[in-house]
Amino acid sequence: MIEAAMIWNEPNNKSHWDPEVDPDWSLYADTVARAGAAIADANPAVLRVLGGMSPIDPAWLKRMEAHGCMDAVDVVAVHGFPLDWNLWSIHDWPAKLAEIQRVTDKPVWVTEVGVGSFGAEEVQVFGVEKTAELLIGRAPRIFWYSLFDLPQEWGATTRHREAEGSSYYRHFYMGLIRADGTPKPALDRYARVAREVGLMQWFHYHDPRLDDAVEWLRRLGTRKLRTGLSWADSFRPDATAWFDRQMEALAEFDVTVTFCFTPEHLGIQPHHSSAAREPQAFADFCAWAIDRYAPAAVTPPAAVMA
């Protein structure tokens, strides 16, 4: 079932939201306000999550508050990768959470946390163990990124590959399972905390790993999953059939679904990271998806009269 809907992914990261189009995030705030209202209208029981911030930045959150969009969300989210991309120690996780908790009265979820095996698989084993130790009990939801390695032939979704240099290649080593389907040593460590730490896994359009992912989630005992539905993909010819297959396969889990990625023909700039020319169109997509995959319960007339 869908328990939560996230409005965009890493909106303060230029890989996912173009700062040249929206330098003060006022367009993003308008997008949040519209999408949050649309989700609530479709099903008020679905929690609305502000796009997970990366980097973790209390000043950015205060900016969102100043733009007046925070009433449209129920949860704040953070992402952190201290052994791969962030310039802080993994031991700082409690302090990084506290930075955000001090400036909001909303729950703070960790919707992406990960350690890759780019340097050594032993580092990832340590990362799983230390992350669990530092975050379980401090955040209501924790999602490890990710279950599968990203196949190198697919490429990573980033706007600044050249600027990342060798760091770009870390994108392909974040999974607990290699691209060839074989488990890494860290998978066993994750299994020990799978009830407390969910998984975050993006599924590409017609992703051949979907059924394998479901089997692994069952085997590991994972109950909570974060994934995404792409607004851009919704314009493909058989998009609804793919979305139906994806969401049906994941129906037994507690899903946080992320809505993101602008269709090129609807962006201010023709790129998936651009703000939309008409943000209400994105809100309408969110409402459509919630109504289709997490419809509000209808109270029988007899129960209303009782």
Coordinates of C-alpha atoms in Angstrom, one line a residue:
M1 CA 0.0 0.0 0.0
I2 CA 1.1 3.6 -0.4
E3 CA 1.6 5.2 3.0
A4 CA 3.4 8.3 1.9
A5 CA 4.0 10.5 -1.2
M6 CA 7.2 12.5 -1.6
I7 CA 7.0 15.6 -3.7
W8 CA 10.1 15.5 -5.9
N9 CA 13.6 14.1 -5.2
E10 CA 16.5 16.2 -3.8
P11 CA 15.1 19.5 -4.9
N12 CA 18.1 21.4 -3.4
N13 CA 20.5 19.3 -5.6
K14 CA 21.1 20.5 -9.1
S15 CA 21.0 16.9 -10.4
H16 CA 17.3 16.9 -9.8
W17 CA 16.1 20.6 -9.7
D18 CA 17.6 23.2 -12.0
P19 CA 18.8 26.2 -9.9
E20 CA 19.2 28.4 -13.0
V21 CA 15.5 28.1 -13.7
D22 CA 14.5 28.5 -10.1
P23 CA 17.3 30.1 -8.1
D24 CA 15.3 30.9 -5.0
W25 CA 13.1 27.7 -5.0
S26 CA 9.9 29.8 -5.2
L27 CA 8.7 27.7 -8.2
Y28 CA 9.5 24.5 -6.2
A29 CA 7.5 25.9 -3.2
D30 CA 4.5 26.6 -5.5
T31 CA 4.9 23.0 -6.9
V32 CA 4.8 21.6 -3.3
A33 CA 1.8 23.7 -2.3
R34 CA -0.2 22.5 -5.4
A35 CA 0.9 18.9 -5.2
G36 CA 0.4 18.7 -1.5
A37 CA -3.1 20.0 -1.8
A38 CA -3.9 17.6 -4.7
I39 CA -2.6 14.6 -2.8
A40 CA -4.7 15.5 0.3
D41 CA -7.8 15.9 -1.8
A42 CA -7.2 12.5 -3.4
N43 CA -6.6 10.7 -0.1
P44 CA -6.0 12.7 3.1
A45 CA -4.6 9.5 4.8
V46 CA -1.5 9.5 2.6
L47 CA 1.4 11.3 4.3
R48 CA 2.9 14.1 2.2
V49 CA 6.7 14.3 2.3
L50 CA 8.8 17.3 1.3
G51 CA 11.4 16.2 -1.3
G52 CA 14.3 14.7 0.5
M53 CA 17.0 17.3 0.8
S54 CA 20.6 16.6 -0.3
P55 CA 22.7 18.3 1.1
I56 CA 21.1 18.4 4.6
D57 CA 20.5 22.1 4.9
P58 CA 18.4 23.8 7.6
A59 CA 18.7 27.1 5.8
W60 CA 17.1 25.6 2.8
L61 CA 14.3 24.3 4.9
K62 CA 13.7 27.7 6.5
R63 CA 13.6 29.1 2.9
M64 CA 10.8 26.7 2.1
E65 CA 9.0 27.8 5.3
A66 CA 9.3 31.4 4.2
H67 CA 7.8 30.6 0.8
G68 CA 4.7 29.3 2.7
C69 CA 4.6 25.8 1.4
M70 CA 5.2 23.8 4.6
D71 CA 1.5 23.5 5.5
A72 CA 1.2 21.3 2.3
V73 CA 3.5 18.6 3.8
D74 CA 3.4 16.4 6.9
V75 CA 7.0 15.1 6.9
V76 CA 10.5 16.5 6.2
A77 CA 13.1 14.2 4.7
V78 CA 16.9 14.1 4.4
H79 CA 19.4 12.2 2.4
G80 CA 23.0 11.5 3.3
F81 CA 26.0 9.7 1.9
P82 CA 28.9 10.5 4.2
L83 CA 31.3 7.9 3.0
D84 CA 30.7 8.7 -0.7
W85 CA 29.7 12.3 -1.5
N86 CA 29.1 14.3 1.7
L87 CA 31.8 16.2 3.4
W88 CA 31.0 15.0 6.9
S89 CA 31.7 11.9 8.9
I90 CA 29.3 9.0 9.2
H91 CA 29.5 9.5 12.9
D92 CA 27.8 12.9 12.5
W93 CA 24.4 11.4 11.5
P94 CA 22.8 12.2 14.9
A95 CA 24.0 15.8 14.7
K96 CA 22.9 16.2 11.1
L97 CA 19.4 15.0 12.0
A98 CA 19.4 17.4 15.0
E99 CA 20.2 20.3 12.7
I100 CA 16.9 19.8 10.9
Q101 CA 14.8 18.8 13.9
R102 CA 15.7 22.1 15.5
V103 CA 14.1 24.1 12.7
T104 CA 10.9 22.1 12.2
D105 CA 8.1 20.6 14.3
K106 CA 7.4 17.9 11.6
P107 CA 8.8 14.4 11.7
V108 CA 12.2 14.0 10.0
W109 CA 12.6 10.9 7.9
V110 CA 15.9 9.6 6.4
T111 CA 14.6 8.6 3.0
E112 CA 18.0 7.9 1.5
V113 CA 21.1 6.8 3.3
G114 CA 23.8 4.7 1.7
V115 CA 27.4 3.6 1.5
G116 CA 28.8 2.2 -1.7
S117 CA 31.3 -0.6 -2.4
F118 CA 33.2 1.5 -4.9
G119 CA 36.4 1.4 -2.8
A120 CA 35.9 -1.9 -1.0
E121 CA 33.0 -4.1 -0.1
E122 CA 34.2 -4.1 3.5
V123 CA 33.5 -0.4 3.7
Q124 CA 29.9 -1.0 2.8
V125 CA 29.6 -3.7 5.5
F126 CA 30.8 -1.1 8.0
G127 CA 28.4 1.5 6.6
V128 CA 25.4 -0.7 7.1
E129 CA 26.3 -1.5 10.6
K130 CA 27.2 2.0 11.7
T131 CA 24.2 3.6 9.9
A132 CA 21.8 1.2 11.7
E133 CA 23.5 1.9 15.0
L134 CA 23.3 5.7 14.6
L135 CA 19.8 6.1 13.1
I136 CA 17.5 3.4 14.4
G137 CA 15.4 5.0 17.1
R138 CA 16.3 8.5 16.0
A139 CA 14.3 8.7 12.7
P140 CA 10.7 7.3 12.3
R141 CA 11.6 6.0 8.7
I142 CA 15.0 5.0 7.4
F143 CA 15.5 3.8 3.8
W144 CA 18.8 2.3 2.7
Y145 CA 19.9 3.2 -0.9
S146 CA 19.8 0.8 -2.6
L147 CA 18.9 -2.9 -3.1
F148 CA 20.6 -3.2 -6.6
D149 CA 23.7 -1.8 -8.1
L150 CA 22.9 0.5 -11.1
P151 CA 24.1 -1.3 -14.3
Q152 CA 26.9 0.8 -15.8
E153 CA 25.4 0.5 -19.3
W154 CA 22.3 2.4 -18.0
G155 CA 24.1 5.5 -16.9
A156 CA 23.4 7.6 -13.8
T157 CA 20.8 10.4 -13.8
T158 CA 22.9 13.4 -13.1
R159 CA 23.2 16.9 -14.7
H160 CA 26.9 17.3 -13.8
R161 CA 28.8 14.1 -14.7
E162 CA 31.8 16.0 -15.8
A163 CA 32.1 18.0 -12.6
E164 CA 31.8 14.9 -10.5
G165 CA 34.9 13.3 -12.0
S166 CA 35.6 9.9 -10.4
S167 CA 32.8 10.4 -7.9
Y168 CA 30.4 9.8 -10.8
Y169 CA 31.3 6.1 -10.8
R170 CA 30.2 5.7 -7.2
H171 CA 26.6 5.8 -8.5
F172 CA 27.1 2.3 -9.8
Y173 CA 28.1 0.7 -6.5
M174 CA 25.4 1.7 -4.0
G175 CA 23.5 -1.6 -4.1
L176 CA 23.6 -4.5 -1.7
I177 CA 23.3 -6.8 -4.7
R178 CA 25.7 -6.5 -7.7
A179 CA 24.4 -5.8 -11.2
D180 CA 24.9 -9.5 -12.1
G181 CA 22.4 -10.5 -9.3
T182 CA 25.0 -11.8 -6.8
P183 CA 24.8 -10.6 -3.2
K184 CA 27.5 -8.5 -1.6
P185 CA 28.7 -9.1 2.0
A186 CA 26.7 -6.1 3.2
L187 CA 23.4 -7.8 2.3
D188 CA 23.7 -10.2 5.2
R189 CA 24.3 -7.2 7.6
Y190 CA 21.3 -5.4 6.2
A191 CA 19.1 -8.5 6.7
R192 CA 19.7 -8.2 10.4
V193 CA 18.0 -4.8 10.5
A194 CA 15.5 -5.1 7.6
R195 CA 12.5 -4.7 9.9
E196 CA 13.8 -1.3 11.1
V197 CA 15.5 -0.1 7.9
G198 CA 13.5 0.0 4.7
L199 CA 15.0 0.0 1.2
M200 CA 15.0 2.7 -1.5
Q201 CA 15.0 1.3 -5.0
W202 CA 14.3 3.3 -8.2
F203 CA 12.7 1.2 -11.0
H204 CA 13.4 2.3 -14.5
Y205 CA 10.7 2.1 -17.2
H206 CA 10.0 -1.6 -17.8
D207 CA 12.7 -2.4 -15.3
P208 CA 13.6 -6.1 -15.6
R209 CA 14.6 -6.3 -11.9
L210 CA 11.1 -5.6 -10.5
D211 CA 10.1 -9.2 -9.8
D212 CA 13.6 -10.1 -8.4
A213 CA 13.3 -7.1 -6.1
V214 CA 10.0 -8.3 -4.7
E215 CA 11.5 -11.7 -4.0
W216 CA 14.5 -10.2 -2.3
L217 CA 12.3 -7.9 -0.2
R218 CA 10.2 -10.9 0.9
R219 CA 13.3 -13.0 1.7
L220 CA 15.0 -10.1 3.7
G221 CA 11.8 -9.4 5.6
T222 CA 11.8 -5.7 4.4
R223 CA 8.4 -4.1 4.9
K224 CA 9.0 -0.5 3.9
L225 CA 10.1 0.5 0.4
R226 CA 10.6 3.9 -1.2
T227 CA 10.4 4.1 -5.0
G228 CA 9.3 6.5 -7.7
L229 CA 6.8 7.2 -10.4
S230 CA 8.1 9.5 -13.1
W231 CA 5.9 12.2 -14.4
A232 CA 8.0 12.2 -17.6
D233 CA 7.4 8.5 -18.1
S234 CA 3.7 9.1 -17.8
F235 CA 3.8 10.3 -21.4
R236 CA 5.2 7.1 -22.8
P237 CA 2.7 5.1 -25.0
D238 CA 2.0 2.3 -22.4
A239 CA 2.9 4.2 -19.3
T240 CA -0.2 3.3 -17.3
A241 CA 0.2 -0.4 -18.0
W242 CA 3.8 -0.2 -16.6
F243 CA 2.8 1.9 -13.6
D244 CA 0.0 -0.6 -12.9
R245 CA 2.4 -3.5 -13.0
Q246 CA 4.9 -1.8 -10.8
M247 CA 2.5 -0.8 -8.1
E248 CA 0.6 -4.1 -8.2
A249 CA 4.0 -5.9 -7.6
L250 CA 4.7 -3.7 -4.7
A251 CA 1.3 -3.7 -3.1
E252 CA 2.2 -5.9 -0.2
F253 CA 4.8 -3.4 1.1
D254 CA 4.4 -0.1 2.9
V255 CA 5.4 2.2 0.0
T256 CA 6.7 5.8 0.0
V257 CA 6.2 6.8 -3.7
T258 CA 8.2 9.7 -5.0
F259 CA 6.7 11.9 -7.8
C260 CA 9.3 13.7 -9.9
F261 CA 11.0 14.3 -13.3
T262 CA 9.5 16.9 -15.6
P263 CA 8.6 15.9 -19.2
E264 CA 10.8 17.8 -21.5
H265 CA 7.9 19.3 -23.4
L266 CA 6.4 20.7 -20.2
G267 CA 9.5 22.2 -18.6
I268 CA 10.6 25.8 -18.6
Q269 CA 13.7 24.2 -20.0
P270 CA 13.5 20.9 -21.9
H271 CA 15.0 18.8 -19.1
H272 CA 13.7 16.5 -16.4
S273 CA 15.1 18.7 -13.7
S274 CA 13.4 21.9 -14.9
A275 CA 10.5 23.4 -13.1
A276 CA 7.3 23.0 -15.0
R277 CA 5.7 25.8 -17.0
E278 CA 2.4 24.8 -15.4
P279 CA 3.0 23.3 -12.0
Q280 CA -0.6 22.4 -11.6
A281 CA -0.1 19.8 -14.3
F282 CA 2.4 18.0 -12.0
A283 CA -0.1 18.3 -9.1
D284 CA -2.7 16.7 -11.4
F285 CA -0.4 13.8 -12.1
C286 CA 0.2 13.3 -8.3
A287 CA -3.6 13.3 -7.7
W288 CA -4.2 10.8 -10.6
A289 CA -1.6 8.4 -9.2
I290 CA -2.9 8.6 -5.6
D291 CA -6.5 8.1 -6.8
R292 CA -5.4 5.1 -8.9
Y293 CA -3.0 3.4 -6.5
A294 CA -4.1 4.6 -3.0
P295 CA -7.8 5.6 -3.3
A296 CA -9.4 7.0 -0.3
A297 CA -11.6 4.6 1.6
V298 CA -15.3 5.0 1.1
T299 CA -17.4 4.7 4.3
P300 CA -20.5 2.6 3.6
P301 CA -23.8 4.5 4.1
A302 CA -25.0 2.3 6.9
A303 CA -21.8 3.0 8.9
V304 CA -22.3 6.7 8.4
M305 CA -25.9 6.5 9.8
A306 CA -24.9 4.3 12.8

